[in-house]
């Protein structure tokens, strides 16, 4: 079945890079996503990658996809206090239907220390 | 307009009440979703509407009743809820199932 796994916590020093990792099981996924959720708020789409790509960069964010190992990572360069949040990895396992479900990981809580 | 708007932001209701959550988007998206999120957990899919028709119901209890009056609106009607139904209810939309979901900020529901 479909499953997305992430580590629960990550603590980094302000200014360092943060790397959040994710593994998924469904090889048919076409979209892989990273969402950010701040306390009491909804989910904000940070970035996404097509499954036929290896890397995507968007300002401070770099997404790496290893299809062979079904491993996805999100790197945040120069981590700031405003990056404190829960980061959800997610996949869309049904690419050709008119409306598909997204499978979320359990979320990684990123905390920033001074 | 690139947002999904949910109302109300907060709702407290008794177990005998009937209330509705509302969701609206004007991005021309044809798929709309309801998710339930408990504290410190990922969102769980409840319902998916595609072209105003219910396409996915994740075995949600009948005390939750979705409605899609038109392509821009999605409602969730609530009746006889239990305290364990207290959660953040998130609405999302997408152009189609392959596109990224845009989420609203949610309705925080407390059942007393």
PDB file of N, CA and C in Angstrom, chain A residues 11-69:
ATOM      1  N   UNK A  11      16.309  19.740  14.519  1.00  0.00           N
ATOM      2  CA  UNK A  11      16.720  20.996  15.136  1.00  0.00           C
ATOM      3  C   UNK A  11      17.986  21.474  14.448  1.00  0.00           C
ATOM      4  N   UNK A  12      17.980  22.726  14.007  1.00  0.00           N
ATOM      5  CA  UNK A  12      19.165  23.281  13.340  1.00  0.00           C
ATOM      6  C   UNK A  12      19.447  24.662  13.896  1.00  0.00           C
ATOM      7  N   UNK A  13      20.700  25.085  13.730  1.00  0.00           N
ATOM      8  CA  UNK A  13      21.105  26.412  14.171  1.00  0.00           C
ATOM      9  C   UNK A  13      20.734  27.417  13.094  1.00  0.00           C
ATOM     10  N   UNK A  14      20.302  28.587  13.534  1.00  0.00           N
ATOM     11  CA  UNK A  14      19.948  29.654  12.601  1.00  0.00           C
ATOM     12  C   UNK A  14      21.135  29.938  11.678  1.00  0.00           C
ATOM     13  N   UNK A  15      20.846  30.021  10.374  1.00  0.00           N
ATOM     14  CA  UNK A  15      21.893  30.274   9.389  1.00  0.00           C
ATOM     15  C   UNK A  15      22.442  29.021   8.735  1.00  0.00           C
ATOM     16  N   UNK A  16      22.252  27.866   9.400  1.00  0.00           N
ATOM     17  CA  UNK A  16      22.696  26.603   8.810  1.00  0.00           C
ATOM     18  C   UNK A  16      21.666  26.123   7.792  1.00  0.00           C
ATOM     19  N   UNK A  17      22.027  25.059   7.077  1.00  0.00           N
ATOM     20  CA  UNK A  17      21.070  24.428   6.165  1.00  0.00           C
ATOM     21  C   UNK A  17      20.291  23.346   6.899  1.00  0.00           C
ATOM     22  N   UNK A  18      19.028  23.234   6.543  1.00  0.00           N
ATOM     23  CA  UNK A  18      18.181  22.165   7.080  1.00  0.00           C
ATOM     24  C   UNK A  18      17.931  21.167   5.963  1.00  0.00           C
ATOM     25  N   UNK A  19      17.999  19.895   6.289  1.00  0.00           N
ATOM     26  CA  UNK A  19      17.665  18.860   5.306  1.00  0.00           C
ATOM     27  C   UNK A  19      16.619  17.941   5.916  1.00  0.00           C
ATOM     28  N   UNK A  20      15.461  17.921   5.294  1.00  0.00           N
ATOM     29  CA  UNK A  20      14.355  17.074   5.761  1.00  0.00           C
ATOM     30  C   UNK A  20      14.190  15.947   4.754  1.00  0.00           C
ATOM     31  N   UNK A  21      14.164  14.737   5.266  1.00  0.00           N
ATOM     32  CA  UNK A  21      14.118  13.564   4.397  1.00  0.00           C
ATOM     33  C   UNK A  21      12.771  12.860   4.442  1.00  0.00           C
ATOM     34  N   UNK A  22      12.491  12.145   3.371  1.00  0.00           N
ATOM     35  CA  UNK A  22      11.198  11.470   3.219  1.00  0.00           C
ATOM     36  C   UNK A  22      11.396  10.246   2.337  1.00  0.00           C
ATOM     37  N   UNK A  23      10.735   9.156   2.673  1.00  0.00           N
ATOM     38  CA  UNK A  23      10.707   7.993   1.787  1.00  0.00           C
ATOM     39  C   UNK A  23       9.255   7.657   1.478  1.00  0.00           C
ATOM     40  N   UNK A  24       9.031   7.148   0.283  1.00  0.00           N
ATOM     41  CA  UNK A  24       7.684   6.811  -0.136  1.00  0.00           C
ATOM     42  C   UNK A  24       7.709   5.444  -0.788  1.00  0.00           C
ATOM     43  N   UNK A  25       6.524   4.857  -0.926  1.00  0.00           N
ATOM     44  CA  UNK A  25       6.500   3.477  -1.417  1.00  0.00           C
ATOM     45  C   UNK A  25       5.917   3.335  -2.810  1.00  0.00           C
ATOM     46  N   UNK A  26       5.062   4.289  -3.239  1.00  0.00           N
ATOM     47  CA  UNK A  26       4.347   4.083  -4.495  1.00  0.00           C
ATOM     48  C   UNK A  26       5.173   4.582  -5.671  1.00  0.00           C
ATOM     49  N   UNK A  27       5.636   3.679  -6.495  1.00  0.00           N
ATOM     50  CA  UNK A  27       6.502   4.054  -7.611  1.00  0.00           C
ATOM     51  C   UNK A  27       5.733   4.721  -8.749  1.00  0.00           C
ATOM     52  N   UNK A  28       4.398   4.696  -8.702  1.00  0.00           N
ATOM     53  CA  UNK A  28       3.628   5.303  -9.788  1.00  0.00           C
ATOM     54  C   UNK A  28       3.338   6.773  -9.544  1.00  0.00           C
ATOM     55  N   UNK A  29       3.782   7.299  -8.399  1.00  0.00           N
ATOM     56  CA  UNK A  29       3.496   8.697  -8.077  1.00  0.00           C
ATOM     57  C   UNK A  29       4.080   9.622  -9.131  1.00  0.00           C
ATOM     58  N   UNK A  30       3.277  10.599  -9.554  1.00  0.00           N
ATOM     59  CA  UNK A  30       3.797  11.574 -10.520  1.00  0.00           C
ATOM     60  C   UNK A  30       4.189  12.881  -9.860  1.00  0.00           C
ATOM     61  N   UNK A  31       3.513  13.252  -8.784  1.00  0.00           N
ATOM     62  CA  UNK A  31       3.835  14.481  -8.078  1.00  0.00           C
ATOM     63  C   UNK A  31       4.291  14.147  -6.665  1.00  0.00           C
ATOM     64  N   UNK A  32       5.352  14.817  -6.241  1.00  0.00           N
ATOM     65  CA  UNK A  32       5.801  14.723  -4.849  1.00  0.00           C
ATOM     66  C   UNK A  32       5.892  16.147  -4.325  1.00  0.00           C
ATOM     67  N   UNK A  33       5.375  16.353  -3.131  1.00  0.00           N
ATOM     68  CA  UNK A  33       5.179  17.698  -2.623  1.00  0.00           C
ATOM     69  C   UNK A  33       5.880  17.907  -1.282  1.00  0.00           C
ATOM     70  N   UNK A  34       6.162  19.165  -1.009  1.00  0.00           N
ATOM     71  CA  UNK A  34       6.525  19.582   0.343  1.00  0.00           C
ATOM     72  C   UNK A  34       5.583  20.704   0.743  1.00  0.00           C
ATOM     73  N   UNK A  35       4.889  20.466   1.866  1.00  0.00           N
ATOM     74  CA  UNK A  35       3.992  21.466   2.437  1.00  0.00           C
ATOM     75  C   UNK A  35       4.560  21.932   3.770  1.00  0.00           C
ATOM     76  N   UNK A  36       4.285  23.190   4.084  1.00  0.00           N
ATOM     77  CA  UNK A  36       4.700  23.775   5.369  1.00  0.00           C
ATOM     78  C   UNK A  36       3.448  24.144   6.150  1.00  0.00           C
ATOM     79  N   UNK A  37       3.443  23.836   7.440  1.00  0.00           N
ATOM     80  CA  UNK A  37       2.318  24.215   8.288  1.00  0.00           C
ATOM     81  C   UNK A  37       2.839  24.889   9.542  1.00  0.00           C
ATOM     82  N   UNK A  38       2.481  26.154   9.701  1.00  0.00           N
ATOM     83  CA  UNK A  38       2.842  26.887  10.910  1.00  0.00           C
ATOM     84  C   UNK A  38       1.743  26.650  11.950  1.00  0.00           C
ATOM     85  N   UNK A  39       2.051  26.884  13.220  1.00  0.00           N
ATOM     86  CA  UNK A  39       1.068  26.599  14.287  1.00  0.00           C
ATOM     87  C   UNK A  39      -0.265  27.288  14.047  1.00  0.00           C
ATOM     88  N   UNK A  40      -1.346  26.521  14.129  1.00  0.00           N
ATOM     89  CA  UNK A  40      -2.691  27.067  13.991  1.00  0.00           C
ATOM     90  C   UNK A  40      -3.090  27.442  12.585  1.00  0.00           C
ATOM     91  N   UNK A  41      -2.277  27.128  11.609  1.00  0.00           N
ATOM     92  CA  UNK A  41      -2.554  27.550  10.228  1.00  0.00           C
ATOM     93  C   UNK A  41      -2.819  26.344   9.333  1.00  0.00           C
ATOM     94  N   UNK A  42      -3.268  26.643   8.104  1.00  0.00           N
ATOM     95  CA  UNK A  42      -3.450  25.599   7.108  1.00  0.00           C
ATOM     96  C   UNK A  42      -2.123  25.214   6.482  1.00  0.00           C
ATOM     97  N   UNK A  43      -2.192  24.427   5.417  1.00  0.00           N
ATOM     98  CA  UNK A  43      -0.987  23.958   4.752  1.00  0.00           C
ATOM     99  C   UNK A  43      -0.630  24.886   3.595  1.00  0.00           C
ATOM    100  N   UNK A  44       0.648  25.195   3.527  1.00  0.00           N
ATOM    101  CA  UNK A  44       1.155  26.039   2.455  1.00  0.00           C
ATOM    102  C   UNK A  44       2.048  25.192   1.558  1.00  0.00           C
ATOM    103  N   UNK A  45       1.720  25.129   0.272  1.00  0.00           N
ATOM    104  CA  UNK A  45       2.577  24.388  -0.651  1.00  0.00           C
ATOM    105  C   UNK A  45       3.892  25.139  -0.821  1.00  0.00           C
ATOM    106  N   UNK A  46       4.987  24.474  -0.465  1.00  0.00           N
ATOM    107  CA  UNK A  46       6.305  25.096  -0.617  1.00  0.00           C
ATOM    108  C   UNK A  46       6.855  24.861  -2.016  1.00  0.00           C
ATOM    109  N   UNK A  47       6.819  23.618  -2.421  1.00  0.00           N
ATOM    110  CA  UNK A  47       7.382  23.247  -3.708  1.00  0.00           C
ATOM    111  C   UNK A  47       6.910  21.846  -4.055  1.00  0.00           C
ATOM    112  N   UNK A  48       7.081  21.477  -5.307  1.00  0.00           N
ATOM    113  CA  UNK A  48       6.721  20.142  -5.738  1.00  0.00           C
ATOM    114  C   UNK A  48       7.663  19.744  -6.860  1.00  0.00           C
ATOM    115  N   UNK A  49       7.702  18.464  -7.122  1.00  0.00           N
ATOM    116  CA  UNK A  49       8.592  17.968  -8.161  1.00  0.00           C
ATOM    117  C   UNK A  49       7.877  16.872  -8.925  1.00  0.00           C
ATOM    118  N   UNK A  50       8.053  16.868 -10.224  1.00  0.00           N
ATOM    119  CA  UNK A  50       7.537  15.769 -11.025  1.00  0.00           C
ATOM    120  C   UNK A  50       8.422  14.554 -10.834  1.00  0.00           C
ATOM    121  N   UNK A  51       7.848  13.393 -10.960  1.00  0.00           N
ATOM    122  CA  UNK A  51       8.630  12.180 -10.710  1.00  0.00           C
ATOM    123  C   UNK A  51       9.658  11.901 -11.797  1.00  0.00           C
ATOM    124  N   UNK A  52       9.602  12.646 -12.911  1.00  0.00           N
ATOM    125  CA  UNK A  52      10.615  12.455 -13.951  1.00  0.00           C
ATOM    126  C   UNK A  52      11.769  13.448 -13.804  1.00  0.00           C
ATOM    127  N   UNK A  53      11.794  14.161 -12.685  1.00  0.00           N
ATOM    128  CA  UNK A  53      12.888  15.104 -12.403  1.00  0.00           C
ATOM    129  C   UNK A  53      13.752  14.566 -11.275  1.00  0.00           C
ATOM    130  N   UNK A  54      14.996  15.033 -11.232  1.00  0.00           N
ATOM    131  CA  UNK A  54      15.902  14.639 -10.158  1.00  0.00           C
ATOM    132  C   UNK A  54      16.063  15.743  -9.123  1.00  0.00           C
ATOM    133  N   UNK A  55      15.940  16.977  -9.579  1.00  0.00           N
ATOM    134  CA  UNK A  55      16.212  18.097  -8.703  1.00  0.00           C
ATOM    135  C   UNK A  55      15.374  19.298  -9.133  1.00  0.00           C
ATOM    136  N   UNK A  56      15.009  20.079  -8.129  1.00  0.00           N
ATOM    137  CA  UNK A  56      14.333  21.334  -8.418  1.00  0.00           C
ATOM    138  C   UNK A  56      14.813  22.343  -7.391  1.00  0.00           C
ATOM    139  N   UNK A  57      15.173  23.550  -7.869  1.00  0.00           N
ATOM    140  CA  UNK A  57      15.639  24.587  -6.950  1.00  0.00           C
ATOM    141  C   UNK A  57      14.739  25.806  -7.070  1.00  0.00           C
ATOM    142  N   UNK A  58      14.405  26.371  -5.925  1.00  0.00           N
ATOM    143  CA  UNK A  58      13.559  27.554  -5.896  1.00  0.00           C
ATOM    144  C   UNK A  58      14.019  28.411  -4.744  1.00  0.00           C
ATOM    145  N   UNK A  59      14.841  29.402  -5.047  1.00  0.00           N
ATOM    146  CA  UNK A  59      15.418  30.311  -4.049  1.00  0.00           C
ATOM    147  C   UNK A  59      16.153  29.505  -2.982  1.00  0.00           C
ATOM    148  N   UNK A  60      15.712  29.549  -1.735  1.00  0.00           N
ATOM    149  CA  UNK A  60      16.449  28.840  -0.668  1.00  0.00           C
ATOM    150  C   UNK A  60      16.130  27.354  -0.600  1.00  0.00           C
ATOM    151  N   UNK A  61      15.178  26.919  -1.412  1.00  0.00           N
ATOM    152  CA  UNK A  61      14.714  25.529  -1.334  1.00  0.00           C
ATOM    153  C   UNK A  61      15.300  24.691  -2.468  1.00  0.00           C
ATOM    154  N   UNK A  62      15.794  23.512  -2.107  1.00  0.00           N
ATOM    155  CA  UNK A  62      16.262  22.550  -3.100  1.00  0.00           C
ATOM    156  C   UNK A  62      15.622  21.218  -2.798  1.00  0.00           C
ATOM    157  N   UNK A  63      14.971  20.649  -3.807  1.00  0.00           N
ATOM    158  CA  UNK A  63      14.356  19.333  -3.666  1.00  0.00           C
ATOM    159  C   UNK A  63      15.174  18.348  -4.475  1.00  0.00           C
ATOM    160  N   UNK A  64      15.522  17.232  -3.840  1.00  0.00           N
ATOM    161  CA  UNK A  64      16.233  16.159  -4.529  1.00  0.00           C
ATOM    162  C   UNK A  64      15.377  14.911  -4.514  1.00  0.00           C
ATOM    163  N   UNK A  65      15.306  14.252  -5.658  1.00  0.00           N
ATOM    164  CA  UNK A  65      14.507  13.031  -5.769  1.00  0.00           C
ATOM    165  C   UNK A  65      15.386  11.896  -6.261  1.00  0.00           C
ATOM    166  N   UNK A  66      15.409  10.826  -5.495  1.00  0.00           N
ATOM    167  CA  UNK A  66      16.099   9.601  -5.882  1.00  0.00           C
ATOM    168  C   UNK A  66      15.022   8.554  -6.125  1.00  0.00           C
ATOM    169  N   UNK A  67      14.678   8.367  -7.397  1.00  0.00           N
ATOM    170  CA  UNK A  67      13.557   7.473  -7.727  1.00  0.00           C
ATOM    171  C   UNK A  67      13.881   6.021  -7.415  1.00  0.00           C
ATOM    172  N   UNK A  68      15.138   5.675  -7.581  1.00  0.00           N
ATOM    173  CA  UNK A  68      15.537   4.280  -7.359  1.00  0.00           C
ATOM    174  C   UNK A  68      15.299   3.903  -5.899  1.00  0.00           C
ATOM    175  N   UNK A  69      15.692   4.791  -4.994  1.00  0.00           N
ATOM    176  CA  UNK A  69      15.528   4.526  -3.561  1.00  0.00           C
ATOM    177  C   UNK A  69      14.208   5.058  -3.016  1.00  0.00           C
TER     178      UNK A  69
END
